[in-house]
Short mmCIF file of C-alpha atoms and ligand atoms in Angstrom, two decimals:
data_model
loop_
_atom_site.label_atom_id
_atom_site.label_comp_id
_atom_site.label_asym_id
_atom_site.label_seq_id
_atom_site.Cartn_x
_atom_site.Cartn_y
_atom_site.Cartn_z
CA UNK A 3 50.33 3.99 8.77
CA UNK A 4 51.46 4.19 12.46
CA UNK A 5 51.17 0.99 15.19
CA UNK A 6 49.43 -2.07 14.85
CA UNK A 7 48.09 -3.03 18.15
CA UNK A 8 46.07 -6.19 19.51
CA UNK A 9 43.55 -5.23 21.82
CA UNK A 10 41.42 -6.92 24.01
CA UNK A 11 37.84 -5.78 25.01
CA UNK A 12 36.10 -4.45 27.05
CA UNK A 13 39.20 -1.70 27.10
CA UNK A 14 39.98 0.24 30.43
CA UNK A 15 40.90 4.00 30.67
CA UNK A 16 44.02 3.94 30.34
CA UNK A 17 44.19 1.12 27.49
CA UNK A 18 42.17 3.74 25.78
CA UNK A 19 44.27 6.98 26.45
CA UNK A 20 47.05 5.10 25.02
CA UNK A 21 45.39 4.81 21.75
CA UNK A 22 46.24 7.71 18.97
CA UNK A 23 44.06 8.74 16.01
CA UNK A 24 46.01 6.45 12.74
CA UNK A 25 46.69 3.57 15.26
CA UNK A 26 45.87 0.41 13.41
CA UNK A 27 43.84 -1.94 16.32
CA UNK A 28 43.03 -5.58 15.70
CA UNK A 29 40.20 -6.43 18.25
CA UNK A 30 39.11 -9.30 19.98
CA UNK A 31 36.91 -9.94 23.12
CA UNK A 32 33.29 -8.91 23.85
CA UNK A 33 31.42 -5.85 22.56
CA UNK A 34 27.68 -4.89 22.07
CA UNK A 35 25.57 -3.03 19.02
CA UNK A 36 23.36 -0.47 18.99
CA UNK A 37 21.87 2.18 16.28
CA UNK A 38 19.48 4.07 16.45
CA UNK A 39 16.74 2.70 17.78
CA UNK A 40 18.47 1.43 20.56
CA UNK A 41 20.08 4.23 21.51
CA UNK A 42 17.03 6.41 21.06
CA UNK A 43 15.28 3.71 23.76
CA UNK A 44 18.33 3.77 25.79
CA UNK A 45 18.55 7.70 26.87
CA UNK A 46 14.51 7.27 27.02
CA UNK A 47 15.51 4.85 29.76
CA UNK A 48 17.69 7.04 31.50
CA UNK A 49 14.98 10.29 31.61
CA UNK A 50 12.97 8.14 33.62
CA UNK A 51 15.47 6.92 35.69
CA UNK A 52 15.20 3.14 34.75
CA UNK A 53 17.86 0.62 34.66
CA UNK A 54 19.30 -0.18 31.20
CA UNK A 55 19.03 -3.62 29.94
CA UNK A 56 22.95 -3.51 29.86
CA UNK A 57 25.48 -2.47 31.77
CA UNK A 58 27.47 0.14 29.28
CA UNK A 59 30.01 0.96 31.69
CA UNK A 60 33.91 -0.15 30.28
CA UNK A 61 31.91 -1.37 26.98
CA UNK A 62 32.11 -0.55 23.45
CA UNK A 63 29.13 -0.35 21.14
CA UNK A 64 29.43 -1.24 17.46
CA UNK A 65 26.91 0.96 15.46
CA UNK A 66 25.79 -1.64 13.03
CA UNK A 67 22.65 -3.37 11.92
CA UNK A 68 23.57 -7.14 10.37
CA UNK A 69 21.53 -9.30 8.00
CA UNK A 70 19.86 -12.18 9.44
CA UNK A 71 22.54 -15.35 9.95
CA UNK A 72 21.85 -17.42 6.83
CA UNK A 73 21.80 -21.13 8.21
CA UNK A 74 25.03 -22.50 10.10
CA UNK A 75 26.45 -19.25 10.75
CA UNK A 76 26.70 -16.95 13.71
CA UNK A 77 25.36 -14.09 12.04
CA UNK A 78 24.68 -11.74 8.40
CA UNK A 79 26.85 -9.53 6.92
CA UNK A 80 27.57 -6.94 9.57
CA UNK A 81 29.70 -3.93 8.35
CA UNK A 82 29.22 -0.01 10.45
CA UNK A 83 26.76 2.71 10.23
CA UNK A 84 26.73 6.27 9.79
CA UNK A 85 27.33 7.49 13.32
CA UNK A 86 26.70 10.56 13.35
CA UNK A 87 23.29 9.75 13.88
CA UNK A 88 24.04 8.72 17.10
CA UNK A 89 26.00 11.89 17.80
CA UNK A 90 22.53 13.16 20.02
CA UNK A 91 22.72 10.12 21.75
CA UNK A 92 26.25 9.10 22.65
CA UNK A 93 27.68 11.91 24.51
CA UNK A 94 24.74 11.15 27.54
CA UNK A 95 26.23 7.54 27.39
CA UNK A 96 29.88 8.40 27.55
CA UNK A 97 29.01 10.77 30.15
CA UNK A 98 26.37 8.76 32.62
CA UNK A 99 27.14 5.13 31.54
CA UNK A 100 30.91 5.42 31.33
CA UNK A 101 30.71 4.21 27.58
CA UNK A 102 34.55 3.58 27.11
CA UNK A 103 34.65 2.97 23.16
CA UNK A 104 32.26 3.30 19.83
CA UNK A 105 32.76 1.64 16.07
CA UNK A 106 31.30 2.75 13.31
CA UNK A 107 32.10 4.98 10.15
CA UNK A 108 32.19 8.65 9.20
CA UNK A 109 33.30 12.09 11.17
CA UNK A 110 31.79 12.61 14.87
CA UNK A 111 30.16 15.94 16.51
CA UNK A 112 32.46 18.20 19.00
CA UNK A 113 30.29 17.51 21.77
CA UNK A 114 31.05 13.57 21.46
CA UNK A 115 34.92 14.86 20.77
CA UNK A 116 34.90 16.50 24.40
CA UNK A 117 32.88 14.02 25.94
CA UNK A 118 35.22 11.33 25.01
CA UNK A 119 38.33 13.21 26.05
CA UNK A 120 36.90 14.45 29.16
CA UNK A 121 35.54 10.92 30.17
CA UNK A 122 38.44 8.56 28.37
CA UNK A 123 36.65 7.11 25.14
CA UNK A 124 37.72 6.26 21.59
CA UNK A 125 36.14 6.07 18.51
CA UNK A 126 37.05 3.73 15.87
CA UNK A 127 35.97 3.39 12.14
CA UNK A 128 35.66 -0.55 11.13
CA UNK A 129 35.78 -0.31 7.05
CA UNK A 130 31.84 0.98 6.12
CA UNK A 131 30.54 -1.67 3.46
CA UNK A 132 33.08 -4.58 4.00
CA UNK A 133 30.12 -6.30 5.67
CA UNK A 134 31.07 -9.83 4.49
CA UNK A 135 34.33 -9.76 5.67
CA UNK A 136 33.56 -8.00 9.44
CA UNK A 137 31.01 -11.24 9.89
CA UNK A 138 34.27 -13.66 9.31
CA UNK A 139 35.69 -11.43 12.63
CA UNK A 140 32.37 -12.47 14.50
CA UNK A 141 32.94 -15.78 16.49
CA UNK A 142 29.13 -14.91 19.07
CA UNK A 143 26.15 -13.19 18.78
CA UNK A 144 23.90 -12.68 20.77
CA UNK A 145 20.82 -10.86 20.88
CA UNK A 146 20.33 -9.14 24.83
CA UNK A 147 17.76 -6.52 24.50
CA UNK A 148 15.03 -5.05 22.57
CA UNK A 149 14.46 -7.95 20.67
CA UNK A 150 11.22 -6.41 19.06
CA UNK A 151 13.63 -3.94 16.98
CA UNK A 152 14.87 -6.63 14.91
CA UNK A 153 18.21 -6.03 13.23
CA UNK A 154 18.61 -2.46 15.35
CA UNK A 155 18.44 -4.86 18.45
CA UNK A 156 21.47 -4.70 20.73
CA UNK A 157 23.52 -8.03 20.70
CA UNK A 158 26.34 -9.10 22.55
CA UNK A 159 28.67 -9.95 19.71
CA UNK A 160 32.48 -11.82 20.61
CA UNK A 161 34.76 -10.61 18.22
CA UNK A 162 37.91 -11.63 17.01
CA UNK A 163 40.43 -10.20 15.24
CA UNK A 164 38.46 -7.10 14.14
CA UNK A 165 40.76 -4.45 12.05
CA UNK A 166 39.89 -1.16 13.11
CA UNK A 167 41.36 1.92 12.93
CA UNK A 168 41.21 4.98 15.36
CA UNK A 169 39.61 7.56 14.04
CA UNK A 170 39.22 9.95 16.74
CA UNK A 171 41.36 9.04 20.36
CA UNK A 172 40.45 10.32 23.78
CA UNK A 173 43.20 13.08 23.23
CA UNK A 174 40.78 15.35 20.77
CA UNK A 175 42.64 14.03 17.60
CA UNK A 176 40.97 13.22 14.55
CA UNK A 177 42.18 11.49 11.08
CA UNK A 178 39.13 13.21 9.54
CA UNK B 4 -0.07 -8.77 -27.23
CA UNK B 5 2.43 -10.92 -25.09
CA UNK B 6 1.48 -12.26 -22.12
CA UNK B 7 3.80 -12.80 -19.30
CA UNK B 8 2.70 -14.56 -15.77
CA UNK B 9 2.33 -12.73 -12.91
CA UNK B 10 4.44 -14.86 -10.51
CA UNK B 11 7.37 -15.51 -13.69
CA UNK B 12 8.36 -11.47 -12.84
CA UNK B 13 7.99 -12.62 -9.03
CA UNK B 14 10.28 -15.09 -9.40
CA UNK B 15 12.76 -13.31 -11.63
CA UNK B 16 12.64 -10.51 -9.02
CA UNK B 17 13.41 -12.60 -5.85
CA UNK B 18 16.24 -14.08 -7.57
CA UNK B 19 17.65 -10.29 -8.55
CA UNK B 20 17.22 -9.44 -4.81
CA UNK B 21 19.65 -11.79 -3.64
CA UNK B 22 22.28 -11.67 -6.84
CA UNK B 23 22.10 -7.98 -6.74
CA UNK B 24 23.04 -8.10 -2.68
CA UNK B 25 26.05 -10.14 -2.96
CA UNK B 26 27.58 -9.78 -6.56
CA UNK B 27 29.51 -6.49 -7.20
CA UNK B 28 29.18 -5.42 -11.14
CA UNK B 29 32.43 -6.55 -13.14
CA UNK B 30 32.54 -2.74 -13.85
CA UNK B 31 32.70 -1.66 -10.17
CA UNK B 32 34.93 -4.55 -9.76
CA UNK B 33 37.38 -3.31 -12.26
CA UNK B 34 36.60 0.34 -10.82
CA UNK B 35 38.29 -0.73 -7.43
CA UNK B 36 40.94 -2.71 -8.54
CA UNK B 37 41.90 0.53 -10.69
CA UNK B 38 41.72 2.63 -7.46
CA UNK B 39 43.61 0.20 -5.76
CA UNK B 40 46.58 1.21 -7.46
CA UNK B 41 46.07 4.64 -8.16
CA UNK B 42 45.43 5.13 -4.07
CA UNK B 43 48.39 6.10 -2.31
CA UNK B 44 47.84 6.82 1.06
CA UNK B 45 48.90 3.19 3.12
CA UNK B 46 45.96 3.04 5.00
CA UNK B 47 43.53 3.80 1.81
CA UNK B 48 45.49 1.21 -0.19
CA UNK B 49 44.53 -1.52 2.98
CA UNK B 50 40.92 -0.53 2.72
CA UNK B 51 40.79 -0.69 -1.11
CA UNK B 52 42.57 -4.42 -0.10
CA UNK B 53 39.23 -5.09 2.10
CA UNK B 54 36.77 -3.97 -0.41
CA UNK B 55 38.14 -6.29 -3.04
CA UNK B 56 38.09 -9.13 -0.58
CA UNK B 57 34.99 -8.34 0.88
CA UNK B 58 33.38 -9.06 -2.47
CA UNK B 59 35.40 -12.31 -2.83
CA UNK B 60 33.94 -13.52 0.34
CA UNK B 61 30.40 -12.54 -0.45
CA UNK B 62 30.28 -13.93 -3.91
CA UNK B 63 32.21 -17.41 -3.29
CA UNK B 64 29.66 -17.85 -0.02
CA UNK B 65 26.51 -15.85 -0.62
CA UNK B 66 26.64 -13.17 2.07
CA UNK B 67 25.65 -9.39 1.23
CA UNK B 68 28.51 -7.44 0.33
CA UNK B 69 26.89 -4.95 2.86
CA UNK B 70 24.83 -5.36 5.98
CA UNK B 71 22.57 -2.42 4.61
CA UNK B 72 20.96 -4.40 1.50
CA UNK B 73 19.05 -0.81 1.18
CA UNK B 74 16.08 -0.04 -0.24
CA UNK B 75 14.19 -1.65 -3.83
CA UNK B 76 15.39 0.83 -6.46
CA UNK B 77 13.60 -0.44 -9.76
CA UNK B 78 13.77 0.81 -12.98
CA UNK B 79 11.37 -0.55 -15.18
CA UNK B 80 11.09 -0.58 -18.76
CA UNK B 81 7.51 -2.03 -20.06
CA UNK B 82 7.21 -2.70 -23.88
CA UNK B 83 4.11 -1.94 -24.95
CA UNK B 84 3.60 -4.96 -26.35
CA UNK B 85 3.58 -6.99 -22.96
CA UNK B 86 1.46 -7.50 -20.09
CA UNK B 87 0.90 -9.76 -17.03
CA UNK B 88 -1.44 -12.24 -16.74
CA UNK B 89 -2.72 -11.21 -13.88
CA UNK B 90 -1.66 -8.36 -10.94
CA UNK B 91 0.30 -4.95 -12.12
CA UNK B 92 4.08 -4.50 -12.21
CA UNK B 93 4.07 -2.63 -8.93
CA UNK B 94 2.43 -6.00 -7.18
CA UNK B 95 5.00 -8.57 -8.63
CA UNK B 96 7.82 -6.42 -7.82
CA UNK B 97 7.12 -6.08 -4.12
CA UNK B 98 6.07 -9.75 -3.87
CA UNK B 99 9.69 -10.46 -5.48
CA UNK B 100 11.44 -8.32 -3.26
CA UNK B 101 9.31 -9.47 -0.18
CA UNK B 102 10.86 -13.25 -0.89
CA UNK B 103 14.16 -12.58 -2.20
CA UNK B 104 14.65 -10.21 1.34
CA UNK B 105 13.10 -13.01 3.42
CA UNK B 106 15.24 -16.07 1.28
CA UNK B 107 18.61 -14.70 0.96
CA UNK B 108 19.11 -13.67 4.49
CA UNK B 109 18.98 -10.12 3.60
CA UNK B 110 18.32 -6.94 6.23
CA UNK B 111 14.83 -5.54 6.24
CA UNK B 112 15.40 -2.07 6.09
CA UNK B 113 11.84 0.09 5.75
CA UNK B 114 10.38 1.67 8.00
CA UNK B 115 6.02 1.62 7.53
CA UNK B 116 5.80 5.73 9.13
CA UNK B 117 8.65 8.06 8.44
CA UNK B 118 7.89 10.57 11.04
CA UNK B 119 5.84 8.74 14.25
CA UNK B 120 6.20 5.11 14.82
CA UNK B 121 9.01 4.24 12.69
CA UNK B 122 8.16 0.58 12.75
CA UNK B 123 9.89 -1.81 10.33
CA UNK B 124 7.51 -2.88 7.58
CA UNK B 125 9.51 -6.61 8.15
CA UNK B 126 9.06 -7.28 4.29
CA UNK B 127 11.77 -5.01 2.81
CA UNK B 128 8.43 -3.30 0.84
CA UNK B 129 7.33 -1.18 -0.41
CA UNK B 130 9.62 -1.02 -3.67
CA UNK B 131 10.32 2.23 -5.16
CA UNK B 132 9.69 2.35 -8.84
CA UNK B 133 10.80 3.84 -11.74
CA UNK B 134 8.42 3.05 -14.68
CA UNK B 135 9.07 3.89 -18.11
CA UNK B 136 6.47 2.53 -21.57
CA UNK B 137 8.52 1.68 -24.27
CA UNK B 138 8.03 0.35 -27.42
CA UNK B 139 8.37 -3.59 -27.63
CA UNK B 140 7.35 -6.63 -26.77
CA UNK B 141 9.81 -7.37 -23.25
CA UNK B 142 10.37 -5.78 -19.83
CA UNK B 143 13.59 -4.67 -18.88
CA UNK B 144 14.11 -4.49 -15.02
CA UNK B 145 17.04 -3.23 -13.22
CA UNK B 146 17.08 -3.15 -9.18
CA UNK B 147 19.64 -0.80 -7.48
CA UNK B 148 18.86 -1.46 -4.04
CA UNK B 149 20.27 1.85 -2.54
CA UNK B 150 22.26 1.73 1.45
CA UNK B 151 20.80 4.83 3.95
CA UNK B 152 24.51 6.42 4.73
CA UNK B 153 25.25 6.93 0.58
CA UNK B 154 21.56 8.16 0.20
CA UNK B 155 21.44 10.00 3.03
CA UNK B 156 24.03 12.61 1.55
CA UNK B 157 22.27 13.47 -1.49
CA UNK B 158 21.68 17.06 -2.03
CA UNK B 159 19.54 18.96 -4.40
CA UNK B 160 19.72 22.66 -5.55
CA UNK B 161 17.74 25.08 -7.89
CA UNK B 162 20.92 26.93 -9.04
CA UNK B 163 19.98 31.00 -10.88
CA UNK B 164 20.58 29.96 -14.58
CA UNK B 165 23.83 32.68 -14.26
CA UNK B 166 25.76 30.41 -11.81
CA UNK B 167 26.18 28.12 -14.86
CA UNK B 168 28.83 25.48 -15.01
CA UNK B 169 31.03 26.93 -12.30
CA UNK B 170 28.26 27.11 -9.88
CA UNK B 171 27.50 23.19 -11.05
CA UNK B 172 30.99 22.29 -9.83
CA UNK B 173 31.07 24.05 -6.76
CA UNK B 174 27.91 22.45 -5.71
CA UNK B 175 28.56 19.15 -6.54
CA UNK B 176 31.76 19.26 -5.50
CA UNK B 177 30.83 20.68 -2.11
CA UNK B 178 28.63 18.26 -1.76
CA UNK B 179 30.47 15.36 -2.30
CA UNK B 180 33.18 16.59 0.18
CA UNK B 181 30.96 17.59 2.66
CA UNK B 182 30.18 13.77 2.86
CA UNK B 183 33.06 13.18 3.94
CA UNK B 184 33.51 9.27 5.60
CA UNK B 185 29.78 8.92 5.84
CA UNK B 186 28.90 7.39 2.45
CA UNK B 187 31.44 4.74 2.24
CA UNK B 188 34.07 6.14 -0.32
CA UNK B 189 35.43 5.64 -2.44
CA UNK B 190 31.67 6.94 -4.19
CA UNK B 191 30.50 6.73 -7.48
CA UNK B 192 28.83 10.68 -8.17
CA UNK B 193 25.08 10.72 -9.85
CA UNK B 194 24.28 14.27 -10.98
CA UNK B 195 21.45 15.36 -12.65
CA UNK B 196 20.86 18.42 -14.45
CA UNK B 197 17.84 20.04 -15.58
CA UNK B 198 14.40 19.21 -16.13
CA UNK B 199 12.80 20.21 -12.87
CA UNK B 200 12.87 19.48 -9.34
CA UNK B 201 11.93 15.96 -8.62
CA UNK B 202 13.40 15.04 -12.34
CA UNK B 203 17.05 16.01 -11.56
CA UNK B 204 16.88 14.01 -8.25
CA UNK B 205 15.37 10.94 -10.79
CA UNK B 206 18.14 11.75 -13.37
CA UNK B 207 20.97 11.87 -10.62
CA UNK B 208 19.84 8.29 -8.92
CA UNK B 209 19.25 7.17 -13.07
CA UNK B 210 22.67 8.71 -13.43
CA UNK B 211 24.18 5.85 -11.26
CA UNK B 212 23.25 2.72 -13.38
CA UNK B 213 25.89 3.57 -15.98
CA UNK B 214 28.51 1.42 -16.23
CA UNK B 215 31.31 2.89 -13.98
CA UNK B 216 33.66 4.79 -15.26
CA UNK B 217 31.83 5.47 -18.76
CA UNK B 218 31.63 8.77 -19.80
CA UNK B 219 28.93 10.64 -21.20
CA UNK B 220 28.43 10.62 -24.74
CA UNK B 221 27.98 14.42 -24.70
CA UNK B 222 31.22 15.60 -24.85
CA UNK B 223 30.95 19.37 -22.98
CA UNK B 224 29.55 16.96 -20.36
CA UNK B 225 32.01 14.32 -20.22
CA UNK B 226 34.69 16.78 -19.68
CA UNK B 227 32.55 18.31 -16.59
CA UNK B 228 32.38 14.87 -15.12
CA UNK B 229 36.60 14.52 -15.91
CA UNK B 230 36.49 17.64 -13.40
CA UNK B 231 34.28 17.23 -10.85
CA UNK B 232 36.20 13.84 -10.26
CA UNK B 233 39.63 15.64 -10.18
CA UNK B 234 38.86 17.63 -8.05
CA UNK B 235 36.58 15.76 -5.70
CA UNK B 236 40.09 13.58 -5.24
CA UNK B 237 42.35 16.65 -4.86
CA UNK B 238 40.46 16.79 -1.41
CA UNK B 239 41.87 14.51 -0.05
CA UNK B 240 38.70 12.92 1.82
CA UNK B 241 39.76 9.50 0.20
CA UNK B 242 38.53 6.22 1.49
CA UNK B 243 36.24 6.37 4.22
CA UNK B 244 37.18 9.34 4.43
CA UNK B 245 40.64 8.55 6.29
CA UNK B 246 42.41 10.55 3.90
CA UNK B 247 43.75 9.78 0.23
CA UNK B 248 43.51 10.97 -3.43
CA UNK B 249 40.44 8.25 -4.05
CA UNK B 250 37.35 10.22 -2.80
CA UNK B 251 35.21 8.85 -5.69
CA UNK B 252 35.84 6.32 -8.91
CA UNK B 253 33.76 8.15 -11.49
CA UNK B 254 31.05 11.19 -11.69
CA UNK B 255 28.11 10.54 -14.18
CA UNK B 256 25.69 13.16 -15.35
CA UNK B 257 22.63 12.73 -16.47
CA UNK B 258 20.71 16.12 -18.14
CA UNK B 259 17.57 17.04 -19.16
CA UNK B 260 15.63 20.16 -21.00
CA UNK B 261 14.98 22.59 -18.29
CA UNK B 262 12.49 25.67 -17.46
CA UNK B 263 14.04 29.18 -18.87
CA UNK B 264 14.23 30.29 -15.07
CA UNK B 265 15.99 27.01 -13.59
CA UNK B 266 18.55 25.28 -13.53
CA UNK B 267 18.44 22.42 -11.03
CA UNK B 268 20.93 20.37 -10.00
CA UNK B 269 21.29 17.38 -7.80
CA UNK B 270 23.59 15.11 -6.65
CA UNK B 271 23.01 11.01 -5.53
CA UNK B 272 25.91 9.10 -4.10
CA UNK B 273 26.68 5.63 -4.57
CA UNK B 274 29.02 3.72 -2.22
CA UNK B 275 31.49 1.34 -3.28
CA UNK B 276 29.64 -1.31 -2.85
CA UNK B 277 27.45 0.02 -5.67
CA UNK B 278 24.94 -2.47 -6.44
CA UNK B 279 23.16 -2.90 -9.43
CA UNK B 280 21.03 -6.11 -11.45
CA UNK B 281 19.47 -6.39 -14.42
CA UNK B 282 17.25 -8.85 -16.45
CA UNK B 283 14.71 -8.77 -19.61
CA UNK B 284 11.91 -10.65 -19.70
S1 SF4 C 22 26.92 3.65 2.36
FE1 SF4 C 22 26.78 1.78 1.11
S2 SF4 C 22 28.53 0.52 1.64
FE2 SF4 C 22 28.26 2.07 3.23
S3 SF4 C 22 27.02 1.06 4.79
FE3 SF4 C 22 25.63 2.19 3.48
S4 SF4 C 22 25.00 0.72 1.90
FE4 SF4 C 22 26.80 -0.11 2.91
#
């Protein structure tokens, strides 16, 4: 395994081009989520020219969908999604939105490979079916747009201490 | 004739839901702890670390071992010497999942339209079910609620009859690599062979509820699932597909009679968080 590294998010450019494909992260700080729902709504938003309900620049999206929180905690089981499925979506948000980072699990497209190293993003895989144990990491969550879509809505989630690993870094390398 | 209540198989379903969410099997239990050690990339052995605490945390404090609680998988076995008071088995199994979804916290995950509106059904329903008349007096459910990202790699083939075993393990094995990260391995392997097209695909998802790591009792076949594992984990895909020699804990096949023409085959994936329940009534 190569470096453990603390991070803090949201990540800048050049915390970002620093990262290598094997790096072990532990994350803390603020991210959002989004699947595919939201994303599909999202690049609808941006045809038309509309505002998003988020600002996505210097951000990170977690693909995931959690469970409902059970009573007297912040939220369900929450572990990653397939993202490949958002492959059609997330090069358009790396590229207009300045999307600086994405979590989730499984291999990515080229197209989000060269988006990410022409813009500066990463892509991490959090550990696909450990749901129980990504919630302990989960300290805030927040639901902040498209309520309707239930658990694809996009929440503002503050993390801590969230073991990721990079999967793909802004240099074109890939552990896959 | 016995008679069994409507809302008793209700009950005994919305109880399954939320047991079969959190609990991992003893046998996939002992699967991982087994992989754990035969692992031996570093970063596979940490994530085989994860799994096994993951299902700690969710059985000591009743979260899902996975956010995707997947869809209502049932198999059903009705005696034929039982029936319900009132309602059929297809209404008391969607009620059941319908609470146990809504009372153990668990994510609704079913869309009403596949193709247009997509809208979330909110319920969890409807169920898929498996129904099978047997002789008896009891019925025997078991729920494998099945995750999108596992299911969503399932493939299906109608092989010529001359591409025979060889042409088996290339397409399974294909398959399973072509996966790659995407269905959480390490993956338990469903095949099934034979019968025709939609019965494979039933045999391979049936194919999944055996105990992991049990081979089949046909011994031609057992050694074809000793293969297709070996080699699945000589690719090295390995744990979430990060790299390793764990790609999958154990390939099951499941076979039927088939048409002199055909010889389907297809494959169902299981993550490892392979969730199963069962109960009699
Ligand atoms: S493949 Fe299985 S373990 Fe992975 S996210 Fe889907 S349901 Fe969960």
């Amino acid at each position: 395994m190569s470096e453990v590294k603390n991070l803090t998010a949201p990540l800048s450019e050049a915390d970002v081009r620093d990262l290598h494909a094997g790096d072990i992260i532990i994350l803390s700080g603020t991210i959002y989520t989004g699947r595919d729902a939201a994303h599909k709504r999202l690049c609808s938003l941006l045809d038309e020219n509309r505002e998003l309900p988020v600002d996505l620049d210097g951000q990170m999206i977690y693909f995931v969908g959690p469970c409902p929180a059970p009573p007297g905690r912040v939220i369900g089981s929450a572990g990653p999604t397939t993202s490949g499925r958002m492959d059609a979506y997330s090069p358009r948000l790396i590229k207009e939105c300045r999307l600086r980072g994405m979590i989730g699990k499984g291999d990515r497209n080229q197209a989000v490979k060269d988006a990410m190293r022409e813009y500066g993003a990463v892509y991490f895989a959090a550990t696909g079916g450990a749901g129980a144990l990504i919630a302990k990491s989960i300290v805030n969550a927040e639901v902040v747009a498209f309520d309707d879509l239930g658990p694809e809505a996009i929440y503002r989630l503050e993390v801590k201490e969230l073991p990721l690993v990079v999967a793909i870094d802004s240099h074109g390398k890939t552990l896959y | 004739m016995r008679t069994v209540p409507f809302d008793d198989v209700v009950q005994t379903v919305r109880a399954m839901c939320g047991k079969a969410a959190c609990l991992l099997p003893p046998d996939v239990l002992e699967a991982l702890k087994k992989g754990s050690l035969t692992e031996s990339s570093a970063l596979g052995k940490a994530f085989f670390q994860q799994y096994l605490e993951n299902a700690s945390i969710a059985e000591n404090e009743n979260m899902p071992l996975c956010q995707d609680t997947g869809f209502a998988v049932y198999f059903v076995e009705m005696g034929t010497g039982v029936k319900l008071d009132s309602g059929t088995i297809e209404e008391a199994l969607n009620e059941g999942t319908r609470l146990g979804y809504k009372d153990f916290y668990l994510r609704k995950s079913i869309v009403a339209d596949p193709l247009f509106d997509r809208k979330n059904t909110t319920t969890n329903t409807p169920c898929i079910l498996h129904l099978q008349s047997v002789p008896g007096d009891k019925i025997k459910i078991t729920l494998a609620p099945k995750g999108g990202g596992s299911e969503n790699m399932s493939a299906l083939k109608m092989l010529k009859p001359s591409e025979g075993r060889d042409g088996v393990v290339k397409f399974v094995v294909d398959s399973v690599v072509n996966a790659g990260g995407n269905p959480c391995p390490p993956t338990v392997i469903g095949v099934g062979i034979g019968g025709t097209m939609e019965h494979a695909a039933y045999l391979a998802k049936k194919a999944l509820l055996r105990p992991v790591g049990t081979p089949s009792t046909d011994p031609r076949y057992a050694e074809l699932e000793a293969e297709i594992l070996e080699k699945v984990n000589a690719s090295g895909v390995g744990p979430q597909g990060l790299g390793g020699n764990v790609t999958s804990l154990s390939c099951h096949i499941e076979f039927f009679p088939c048409h002199l023409a055909s010889l389907p085959v297809a494959v169902n994936l299981n993550c490892h968080a392979a969730r199963h329940a069962e109960v009699e009534i």
